[in-house]
Tab-separated table of C-alpha atoms in Angstrom:
chain	number	residue	atom	x	y	z
P	22	UNK	CA	34.185	-75.317	-125.921
P	23	UNK	CA	35.186	-76.461	-129.402
P	24	UNK	CA	34.161	-73.245	-131.220
P	25	UNK	CA	36.870	-72.614	-133.850
P	26	UNK	CA	36.084	-68.882	-133.755
P	27	UNK	CA	37.424	-68.575	-130.217
P	28	UNK	CA	40.935	-67.139	-130.011
P	29	UNK	CA	43.603	-66.451	-127.446
P	30	UNK	CA	43.876	-62.883	-126.235
P	31	UNK	CA	45.899	-60.751	-128.635
P	32	UNK	CA	49.603	-60.751	-127.918
P	33	UNK	CA	49.449	-63.777	-125.567
P	34	UNK	CA	50.291	-67.434	-125.896
P	35	UNK	CA	48.095	-68.726	-123.077
P	36	UNK	CA	45.489	-66.134	-122.041
P	37	UNK	CA	41.836	-66.292	-123.101
P	38	UNK	CA	39.803	-63.830	-121.017
P	39	UNK	CA	37.951	-62.509	-124.043
P	40	UNK	CA	36.887	-65.961	-125.194
P	41	UNK	CA	35.875	-66.963	-121.667
P	42	UNK	CA	33.673	-63.909	-121.248
P	43	UNK	CA	31.779	-64.787	-124.411
P	44	UNK	CA	31.637	-68.560	-124.141
P	45	UNK	CA	31.101	-69.350	-120.462
P	46	UNK	CA	28.165	-67.002	-119.836
P	47	UNK	CA	24.430	-67.516	-120.451
P	48	UNK	CA	23.032	-64.061	-121.200
P	49	UNK	CA	21.240	-63.505	-124.498
P	50	UNK	CA	24.433	-62.113	-126.080
P	51	UNK	CA	26.525	-65.113	-124.995
P	52	UNK	CA	27.566	-67.929	-127.317
P	53	UNK	CA	24.983	-70.651	-126.592
P	54	UNK	CA	21.846	-68.430	-126.636
P	55	UNK	CA	23.176	-66.596	-129.720
P	56	UNK	CA	23.774	-69.842	-131.592
P	57	UNK	CA	20.320	-71.112	-130.695
P	58	UNK	CA	18.748	-67.862	-131.811
P	59	UNK	CA	20.515	-68.323	-135.152
P	60	UNK	CA	19.275	-71.935	-135.292
P	61	UNK	CA	15.699	-70.738	-134.728
P	62	UNK	CA	16.043	-68.325	-137.653
P	63	UNK	CA	17.298	-71.125	-139.913
P	64	UNK	CA	14.434	-73.376	-138.858
P	65	UNK	CA	11.894	-70.669	-139.622
P	66	UNK	CA	13.365	-70.127	-143.075
P	67	UNK	CA	13.028	-73.846	-143.730
P	68	UNK	CA	9.524	-74.469	-142.328
P	69	UNK	CA	7.966	-71.027	-142.315
P	70	UNK	CA	7.113	-71.437	-138.615
P	71	UNK	CA	8.646	-69.707	-135.602
P	72	UNK	CA	7.456	-72.218	-133.002
P	73	UNK	CA	8.797	-75.575	-134.176
P	74	UNK	CA	10.027	-78.013	-131.551
P	75	UNK	CA	13.676	-77.365	-130.636
P	76	UNK	CA	15.676	-79.640	-128.373
P	77	UNK	CA	19.230	-78.799	-127.354
P	78	UNK	CA	20.647	-82.303	-127.481
P	79	UNK	CA	23.846	-81.475	-125.636
P	80	UNK	CA	25.854	-78.594	-124.310
P	81	UNK	CA	28.684	-78.791	-121.816
P	82	UNK	CA	32.275	-78.052	-120.883
P	83	UNK	CA	35.379	-80.170	-120.445
P	84	UNK	CA	37.601	-80.175	-117.384
P	85	UNK	CA	40.365	-81.142	-117.442
P	86	UNK	CA	41.470	-80.456	-121.019
P	87	UNK	CA	39.756	-82.595	-123.635
P	88	UNK	CA	42.173	-84.509	-125.817
P	89	UNK	CA	40.038	-83.672	-128.832
P	90	UNK	CA	40.352	-79.871	-128.464
P	91	UNK	CA	42.399	-78.679	-131.426
P	92	UNK	CA	41.954	-74.897	-131.281
P	93	UNK	CA	44.460	-72.454	-129.764
P	94	UNK	CA	42.381	-72.519	-126.582
P	95	UNK	CA	44.111	-75.767	-125.633
P	96	UNK	CA	47.059	-73.543	-124.666
P	97	UNK	CA	44.947	-71.535	-122.200
P	98	UNK	CA	44.872	-73.340	-118.812
P	99	UNK	CA	41.832	-71.383	-117.622
P	100	UNK	CA	39.756	-72.553	-120.601
P	101	UNK	CA	39.601	-76.112	-119.246
P	102	UNK	CA	39.942	-75.321	-115.544
P	103	UNK	CA	37.631	-76.677	-112.851
P	104	UNK	CA	36.573	-73.103	-112.079
P	105	UNK	CA	35.401	-72.518	-115.657
P	106	UNK	CA	33.632	-75.893	-115.679
P	107	UNK	CA	31.785	-74.962	-112.483
P	108	UNK	CA	30.859	-71.510	-113.760
P	109	UNK	CA	29.490	-72.877	-117.036
P	110	UNK	CA	27.510	-75.630	-115.296
P	111	UNK	CA	26.042	-73.210	-112.744
P	112	UNK	CA	25.037	-70.918	-115.587
P	113	UNK	CA	23.338	-73.840	-117.323
P	114	UNK	CA	21.341	-74.676	-114.180
P	115	UNK	CA	20.310	-71.044	-113.733
P	116	UNK	CA	19.451	-70.508	-117.395
P	117	UNK	CA	15.751	-69.856	-118.003
P	118	UNK	CA	16.102	-70.895	-121.698
P	119	UNK	CA	15.663	-67.284	-122.792
P	120	UNK	CA	17.270	-66.565	-126.188
P	121	UNK	CA	16.459	-62.886	-126.540
P	122	UNK	CA	15.085	-60.992	-129.520
P	123	UNK	CA	11.553	-62.268	-128.944
P	124	UNK	CA	12.618	-65.715	-130.176
P	125	UNK	CA	10.829	-68.784	-128.801
P	126	UNK	CA	13.051	-70.575	-126.233
P	127	UNK	CA	14.112	-74.182	-126.824
P	128	UNK	CA	11.695	-76.788	-125.522
P	129	UNK	CA	14.331	-78.895	-123.782
P	130	UNK	CA	18.043	-78.614	-123.057
P	131	UNK	CA	20.356	-81.447	-121.975
P	132	UNK	CA	23.741	-81.307	-120.264
P	133	UNK	CA	26.600	-83.216	-121.832
P	134	UNK	CA	27.333	-85.439	-119.988
P	135	UNK	CA	26.969	-87.507	-116.802
P	136	UNK	CA	30.502	-89.000	-116.870
P	137	UNK	CA	33.789	-88.580	-118.695
P	138	UNK	CA	34.319	-90.891	-121.634
P	139	UNK	CA	36.709	-92.001	-124.344
P	140	UNK	CA	35.617	-90.756	-127.764
P	141	UNK	CA	37.220	-92.736	-130.591
P	142	UNK	CA	40.249	-93.408	-128.424
P	143	UNK	CA	40.552	-89.829	-127.129
P	144	UNK	CA	39.831	-88.886	-123.508
P	145	UNK	CA	37.146	-86.230	-123.049
P	146	UNK	CA	36.120	-84.776	-119.701
P	147	UNK	CA	32.627	-83.295	-120.030
P	148	UNK	CA	31.162	-85.448	-117.266
P	149	UNK	CA	29.902	-84.352	-113.875
P	150	UNK	CA	31.762	-87.395	-112.554
P	151	UNK	CA	34.974	-88.905	-113.865
P	152	UNK	CA	33.837	-92.546	-114.158
P	153	UNK	CA	30.793	-94.746	-113.676
P	154	UNK	CA	31.655	-95.832	-110.137
P	155	UNK	CA	32.876	-92.422	-108.903
P	156	UNK	CA	30.729	-91.410	-105.894
P	157	UNK	CA	31.879	-87.775	-105.854
P	158	UNK	CA	31.023	-85.055	-108.378
P	159	UNK	CA	33.771	-82.932	-109.888
P	160	UNK	CA	32.129	-79.880	-108.317
P	161	UNK	CA	32.401	-80.224	-104.544
P	162	UNK	CA	33.274	-78.153	-101.519
P	163	UNK	CA	37.019	-78.119	-100.716
P	164	UNK	CA	38.016	-81.277	-98.867
P	165	UNK	CA	34.628	-82.957	-99.283
P	166	UNK	CA	34.593	-86.752	-99.184
P	167	UNK	CA	31.372	-88.822	-99.162
P	168	UNK	CA	32.899	-91.045	-96.468
P	169	UNK	CA	36.227	-91.635	-94.810
P	170	UNK	CA	37.743	-95.030	-94.113
P	171	UNK	CA	40.053	-96.588	-91.591
P	172	UNK	CA	42.163	-99.705	-91.897
P	173	UNK	CA	40.096	-102.073	-89.783
P	174	UNK	CA	42.057	-105.309	-90.197
P	175	UNK	CA	45.747	-104.983	-91.138
P	176	UNK	CA	47.015	-107.017	-94.086
P	177	UNK	CA	46.756	-110.669	-93.197
P	178	UNK	CA	45.456	-114.007	-94.381
P	179	UNK	CA	41.840	-113.484	-93.363
P	180	UNK	CA	38.902	-111.344	-94.451
P	181	UNK	CA	35.445	-110.293	-93.269
P	182	UNK	CA	32.966	-113.130	-93.424
P	183	UNK	CA	29.801	-111.275	-92.490
P	184	UNK	CA	26.719	-110.703	-94.622
P	185	UNK	CA	28.146	-110.252	-98.122
P	186	UNK	CA	26.731	-107.572	-100.388
P	187	UNK	CA	29.324	-108.035	-103.123
P	188	UNK	CA	31.991	-110.661	-103.615
P	189	UNK	CA	33.669	-110.470	-107.013
P	190	UNK	CA	36.200	-108.954	-109.381
P	191	UNK	CA	36.791	-105.225	-109.757
P	192	UNK	CA	39.052	-103.431	-112.176
P	193	UNK	CA	41.475	-100.959	-110.628
P	194	UNK	CA	42.029	-102.228	-107.116
P	195	UNK	CA	41.353	-100.591	-103.746
P	196	UNK	CA	39.865	-97.333	-105.052
P	197	UNK	CA	37.318	-99.114	-107.236
P	198	UNK	CA	36.351	-101.458	-104.401
P	199	UNK	CA	35.950	-98.454	-102.085
P	200	UNK	CA	33.888	-96.518	-104.641
P	201	UNK	CA	31.447	-99.397	-104.977
P	202	UNK	CA	31.129	-99.529	-101.190
P	203	UNK	CA	30.430	-95.796	-101.006
P	204	UNK	CA	27.495	-96.139	-103.366
P	205	UNK	CA	25.906	-98.916	-101.304
P	206	UNK	CA	24.431	-97.545	-98.086
P	207	UNK	CA	24.433	-101.043	-96.569
P	208	UNK	CA	28.164	-101.499	-97.125
P	209	UNK	CA	30.136	-100.871	-93.926
P	210	UNK	CA	33.307	-102.841	-94.679
P	211	UNK	CA	35.280	-103.735	-97.759
P	212	UNK	CA	38.098	-106.230	-98.153
P	213	UNK	CA	40.555	-106.072	-101.027
P	214	UNK	CA	42.787	-108.875	-102.286
P	215	UNK	CA	46.147	-108.449	-104.082
P	216	UNK	CA	46.383	-107.880	-107.822
P	217	UNK	CA	45.441	-110.990	-109.780
P	218	UNK	CA	45.564	-110.290	-113.518
P	219	UNK	CA	44.920	-107.515	-116.049
P	220	UNK	CA	44.449	-104.931	-113.250
P	221	UNK	CA	41.746	-107.125	-111.725
P	222	UNK	CA	41.363	-107.512	-107.947
P	223	UNK	CA	38.988	-109.513	-105.786
P	224	UNK	CA	36.729	-107.265	-103.691
P	225	UNK	CA	34.240	-108.038	-100.936
P	226	UNK	CA	31.611	-105.802	-99.304
P	227	UNK	CA	29.927	-106.742	-96.043
P	228	UNK	CA	27.444	-105.175	-93.651
P	229	UNK	CA	29.419	-106.354	-90.626
P	230	UNK	CA	32.782	-107.810	-89.754
P	231	UNK	CA	32.290	-109.792	-86.568
P	232	UNK	CA	33.424	-113.002	-88.218
P	233	UNK	CA	36.639	-113.690	-90.091
P	234	UNK	CA	37.300	-116.305	-92.737
P	235	UNK	CA	40.854	-117.518	-93.354
P	236	UNK	CA	42.451	-117.028	-96.747
P	237	UNK	CA	45.601	-118.158	-98.552
P	238	UNK	CA	46.294	-114.588	-99.723
P	239	UNK	CA	47.062	-111.372	-97.843
P	240	UNK	CA	43.870	-109.299	-97.562
P	241	UNK	CA	43.282	-105.791	-96.202
P	242	UNK	CA	39.928	-104.755	-94.740
P	243	UNK	CA	38.644	-101.200	-94.316
P	244	UNK	CA	35.769	-99.786	-92.298
P	245	UNK	CA	33.498	-97.003	-93.591
P	246	UNK	CA	33.325	-94.093	-91.186
P	247	UNK	CA	30.852	-91.208	-91.254
P	248	UNK	CA	32.339	-87.793	-91.904
P	249	UNK	CA	31.306	-84.824	-89.735
P	250	UNK	CA	29.118	-83.572	-92.587
P	251	UNK	CA	26.947	-86.716	-92.575
P	252	UNK	CA	27.183	-87.869	-88.949
P	253	UNK	CA	23.668	-87.896	-87.416
P	254	UNK	CA	22.972	-85.853	-84.301
P	255	UNK	CA	22.056	-88.024	-81.341
P	256	UNK	CA	21.924	-87.826	-77.579
P	257	UNK	CA	22.685	-91.499	-77.250
P	258	UNK	CA	26.210	-92.505	-76.228
P	259	UNK	CA	28.493	-93.267	-79.141
P	260	UNK	CA	29.250	-96.906	-79.784
P	261	UNK	CA	32.284	-98.470	-81.377
P	262	UNK	CA	32.745	-101.702	-83.229
P	263	UNK	CA	35.542	-103.832	-81.874
P	264	UNK	CA	37.819	-105.452	-84.400
P	265	UNK	CA	37.248	-109.188	-84.686
P	266	UNK	CA	39.873	-111.529	-83.339
P	267	UNK	CA	41.370	-114.613	-84.853
P	268	UNK	CA	39.482	-116.703	-82.302
P	269	UNK	CA	36.415	-116.113	-84.452
P	270	UNK	CA	37.964	-118.002	-87.350
P	271	UNK	CA	35.754	-120.823	-88.582
P	272	UNK	CA	37.098	-124.189	-89.587
P	273	UNK	CA	36.265	-123.607	-93.244
P	274	UNK	CA	37.555	-121.032	-95.660
P	275	UNK	CA	36.000	-119.007	-98.453
P	276	UNK	CA	38.357	-118.140	-101.293
P	277	UNK	CA	37.835	-116.104	-104.446
P	278	UNK	CA	38.131	-118.066	-107.675
P	279	UNK	CA	41.589	-118.251	-109.205
């Protein structure tokens, strides 16, 4: 991805088909196997052995464009596209570690990396997910969502008071609160409070929402719904969960810290 030898197609200001054909493939004449074959030769010259341990500590691709890419390829949209990212990652998974030329394959190879990150203040996008709490990979079927949600209790001064799985601060608001709920199979409802400070919001996850607790702030509560892709097949009649009513309000209140 960062190879300074890669160039835009001759006579263009934003095309890079030639570079893509060389860099995003995994045959023995492609960039990664060729570089590793060269590394093996250097190792043998140093140690006199052709079978030393070789680990590929990281190889990967950035999508979207990495802020640290300084070559002309930053002007080629396809270089950092999601399609190129997917093609390179699929090639990595299918790669049998063969280097060609009768050279011993590497012993291990690692993908870089699990999530996007900031590298010395510069955003890079080599991750399979965008952030730590993102429940969905970058590579998904069109329109895929782990779960869908419906507004269960409109904005009002009450929130779910059922069995709490999480009750604390999140950075980023509704989306972060929802992401945390998606990654907890017991979470069926999440309530989100208004912005408090420094992009921090109070978030609550519960298994049920048959009891409401009053609150001094306006809270919105959402219900996790199963998508058609994950809905179990059953012959039993479907059941629905009725929204709680204000008659279920207890005499006490539970408020997030201020």
